[in-house]
Amino acid sequence: MAHKQDKASMLNQGVFIFVYLAVLTVLEFLVAASFNSTAVLIAVALVKGALVVYYYMHVYKLSADHEGDHNSYEYKSGTNRLGLWLFLISDAFVFGGLLVMRMNLLGLTRPNLNQLLGLGVTSILLISSFFMNRGETMIAHGDRKGFLNNTLVTFLLGLGFLIGVVFVEWRLAAHEGLTPSSGAAGAAFYMMTGMHAFHVLTGLVFLAIVWINGRRGLYDEKHYPVEAAAVYWHFVDVVWIVFYPALYLVGTAIV
Amino acid sequence: MKGFFQNLLQWLVATLRVVAITTVGTGVGYLLGIGLSFLLTLLTTGTGVLDFTSPAGVVLGSFFAIPAFSWSVSGYGPVTKGFLLLTVSGLVGYLVGVGLDSIIMKSFRPTAPVPSAFSLLFAFTAFFFGVYGYRGITRGLVYQVVWTLIGGFIVTGIRALMGLSAFGGFFFTEPAWVFGALVGAVAFLFGVGVMDDWVKWARGMDTPEFHEDEPGWEKYLGVSLDHKVIGVQYTVTALFLIAVGGTFALIFRTELAASGLQFLNVGMNLFGQNGPQLYNTLMSLHGMIMIVSILLGIAGIINYAVPMLVGAHDMAFPRLNAFAYWVSVPAAVLLLMSLVLGGFDTGWTGYPPLSVKAPVGQQMFFLGVFIAGWSSILGALNVIATVVRMRAKGMTAMRLPILVWASVATSIIALTATQLIGLSFQLVMFQRLFGMGFFDPAKGGNPVLFQHLFWFYSHPAVYVFVLPGLGVISELLPVFVRKPLFGYRWVAMSSLGIALVGFLVWAHHMFTSGMNEYLRVPFMYSTLLVAVPTGVKFFSWVATIWNGKIETPTPMLFVLGGIVVFLMGGLSGPPNATVSVDLHLHDTYFIVGHFHDTIFGGFVFPFFAAIYYWFPKATGRRMSEFWGKVHFWLMTPAFFVLTFGMMRVGLLGMRRRIADYDPAQGFDTTHLILTIAAFAIALSVLIFLINFFHSIKHGEKAEGNVWNSRSPEWQVPSPMPAHNYETPFEVVGEPYDYGLPGSKYIEFMPAQGGKH
């Protein structure tokens, strides 16, 4: 298989991709703060999303092993992988619809939100994806302990993101007068972050399940469930890569 | 000839007996209902009024008619027992509802919505308890009822603690109903048992890859992982919903038979609604229940046929397949709940701002559609994965049966676009619950946005409805003309073409909605473009029939009927797509006629064709040819009268969705004819249903290749065993080379021990 690489180079690749993502995130933050070009923000979000989809979610695995014994674990995992991606495509239409709603209602304005908090939770989620990738790589190479530690870190970071959005950001926004019923901006903000937070929550449940079962060595041989949880987790990250500029950076804030 | 008359006489006597017993049952129920309403008026006002038009009489009459009918047809078996329990529990549920309502609301309200809701839920549950006992679907329904109440009381408790109103006119407040309904729907899935294996997996336990089904009909009422069982479950549920939606249509069609309001008037009160509101509710629910039944119907055909056609032993994800079916059951319950919880008056489209103001029934409707959408999405996912990953050896893309191509095309739409109707309905739900101003101009929202999100699914949805049906036509036509399918590649690609162009046409529903005018012309042309791939299919069908040796058993009749009816739908489409004409035709009965033509031609006729065609595969018996032909020759002319009449009154100025019209417009007579035609169609479907259930046990044995088909599933004896083919096959030729000597489509491989 063309993409099967050794553990060290896979981990290194994860580090490089994370550095790119971090640099691009800082870049988009600075672009928004200085000359605020919508085109540049869209381009940066697309590049970040593509990096995660290719290097963390391994979309290329979909094209592999269409031949072979239909009853082997590899072939069945390939079918499961296709099913998961089909689900993600379907789910992407929900978030696409929310984005259309936001663009239609708000255009090039955005709710007035706490910029540092936004950058903070975004960073937390990106870092969690980095650790998720490490965890998946490790179980794929038979390192159960490394997998468990990294997954636990991912879980805690994801929990941090959820708390940051729902229990900090929502409270701050409501304090500033941005409530669900205050207007189109509030409606769009709570709906988009709420739908995303719901997906983070389900992702946390999956992570908890693979962590608990992983402790008992369930994935030492057959580790597709870990891959599935990881791909789903990265997908939730990709959604936020688009939602973050859409809510925090694009256009001018409504005061 | 003598035998024919003897046969006819026997049928007449049997039918008369059924009619007589059913009439007696109805009469008893009717009198009981009148008596009950007399007692109620006596209790509440002190003076008893004998009201012979009381809805209680009608409702109880039909409640009693059902077990009487069942008893007269099949004697006292599990089904009749179920229906008896249904009637009894319907009454018990009503009384419990009245009691609970009067305790909590501190007033006696026999016509309040909540007793009806209890009655409905109790009746459904008791029916399945009588038939099947406390397991499978019965357990699911019990869980749903109990958890709906628990969820409702949780929110009610929280509201009471927060100092908000705890109860409202519909017993629970709206947030409590919504939360309760959601919890109840999820609880159904746990109750029915479709989550069992997944829960075990999450806990790190192993489950066997297959579960053995119990023999006989009982496997259909519990969770089965066999795609053929699930296909039948889908089909029967679809037939049930078609009967329900059709009954609703008959009720309001009867009201439309003459101008003025005859019985759905302001004087009547049922389920907490007066007559005109009930008209609106029934009209709206007719639309959505039929849509859900169509989605389940195509899922039935696809689930049953596709794995067998591609040579797989099951779908790619059998548990997800079962989940996708079972999630549609609580969804259907919620849709029916919307009828008894105050109804709603928006039509099936649910446009805000009207849908923001409608009673709580609107929320049940939104939630029901949202949950039914998951059935469609997950089913579509499974179909695509199955076709990509589970094909037999040698089954390359250009050797796939056309029905498989059509199923993939339909699944691409259902997988993606369905999310948008779910989202649009969710946004209205949140606007109602939390005052979020998505579609409220006063808060900076935009009502037209709803229409864009809604139609982005709801237009492509019609291609979801018709593509499998058109696939069935292309699949069956060569079998019955004994000729190769003309232009295989073009037909295969035309399904994908329709699916993809279908994503670009949604705003043609909005030419009069006030959207930006520059959008009109592009959407007009993209819509007209759909006629091109559709035309490809027609040319293929005509060229396939040309010079063929045509046989006309019942499935072929429905195939031919489907082609002609769909042609009528196709020809009446482009006028609506053209902006200049649509501005006049929009929201008239012309649209209603056009729509029914496309859906009958693209779904209903092929659906019946598919049932008559694959019935022997599923049961080892075939349905009666004679009654099949009666069904066809009664339904088809009646249907033409119905839709051409609809188009006629539409052109004369009849608006759609309204309960009344001006006699001065001069189409009272046409409406009367339409109503008669509608009843003729209903009679034909009743004949079909009796034929269907009767033939399961008493049909003529048919275990071989009944239709002399080349398709793989007919090369093995019927009914199909649990994991399909005993030995796998290899594709060695073209699928539709009928009449070419020596040509072969598949070859079974030499046996090599175990499979899987």
CSV table of N, CA and C in Angstrom, one decimal, chain B residues 62 160 225 236 330-331 338-339 364 482 508 613 640 659 662 705 726 733 738 744:
chain,number,residue,atom,x,y,z
B,62,SER,N,-66.4,3.8,12.8
B,62,SER,CA,-65.2,3.2,12.1
B,62,SER,C,-64.4,2.3,13.0
B,160,ALA,N,-42.5,24.3,36.0
B,160,ALA,CA,-43.1,24.7,37.2
B,160,ALA,C,-42.1,25.3,38.2
B,225,LEU,N,-32.5,-8.5,10.6
B,225,LEU,CA,-31.5,-7.9,9.9
B,225,LEU,C,-31.5,-8.3,8.4
B,236,VAL,N,-45.0,-2.9,3.6
B,236,VAL,CA,-46.3,-3.0,4.2
B,236,VAL,C,-46.6,-1.7,5.0
B,330,PRO,N,-41.8,5.4,14.7
B,330,PRO,CA,-42.2,6.5,15.6
B,330,PRO,C,-42.4,7.8,14.9
B,331,ALA,N,-41.7,8.0,13.7
B,331,ALA,CA,-42.0,9.1,12.9
B,331,ALA,C,-43.4,9.1,12.4
B,338,SER,N,-49.9,14.6,15.2
B,338,SER,CA,-50.1,16.0,14.8
B,338,SER,C,-51.6,16.2,14.5
B,339,LEU,N,-52.3,15.2,14.0
B,339,LEU,CA,-53.7,15.3,13.7
B,339,LEU,C,-54.5,15.5,14.9
B,364,MET,N,-45.4,18.5,16.1
B,364,MET,CA,-45.3,17.1,15.9
B,364,MET,C,-45.1,16.7,14.5
B,482,ARG,N,-39.7,-9.3,-24.3
B,482,ARG,CA,-38.7,-10.3,-24.7
B,482,ARG,C,-37.8,-9.6,-25.7
B,508,HIS,N,-37.8,27.1,-8.9
B,508,HIS,CA,-39.0,27.2,-9.7
B,508,HIS,C,-40.3,27.1,-8.9
B,613,TYR,N,-44.8,-8.1,-9.4
B,613,TYR,CA,-43.7,-8.8,-10.0
B,613,TYR,C,-42.9,-9.6,-9.0
B,640,PHE,N,-57.2,8.9,-14.7
B,640,PHE,CA,-57.1,9.9,-15.8
B,640,PHE,C,-58.2,11.0,-15.6
B,659,ALA,N,-60.9,24.9,1.1
B,659,ALA,CA,-62.0,24.0,1.4
B,659,ALA,C,-63.2,24.3,0.6
B,662,ASP,N,-66.4,29.2,-5.2
B,662,ASP,CA,-67.5,30.0,-5.6
B,662,ASP,C,-68.3,29.2,-6.7
B,705,ASN,N,-39.3,-19.6,-12.1
B,705,ASN,CA,-39.1,-18.4,-12.7
B,705,ASN,C,-40.4,-17.9,-13.4
B,726,GLU,N,-27.3,-19.6,-2.5
B,726,GLU,CA,-26.5,-20.7,-1.8
B,726,GLU,C,-25.1,-20.7,-2.4
B,733,GLY,N,-22.4,-11.8,-19.0
B,733,GLY,CA,-23.0,-11.2,-20.2
B,733,GLY,C,-23.8,-9.9,-19.8
B,738,TYR,N,-32.6,-10.1,-23.9
B,738,TYR,CA,-33.7,-11.1,-24.1
B,738,TYR,C,-33.8,-11.4,-25.6
B,744,LYS,N,-26.1,-15.2,-22.1
B,744,LYS,CA,-26.3,-15.5,-20.7
B,744,LYS,C,-25.9,-14.3,-19.9
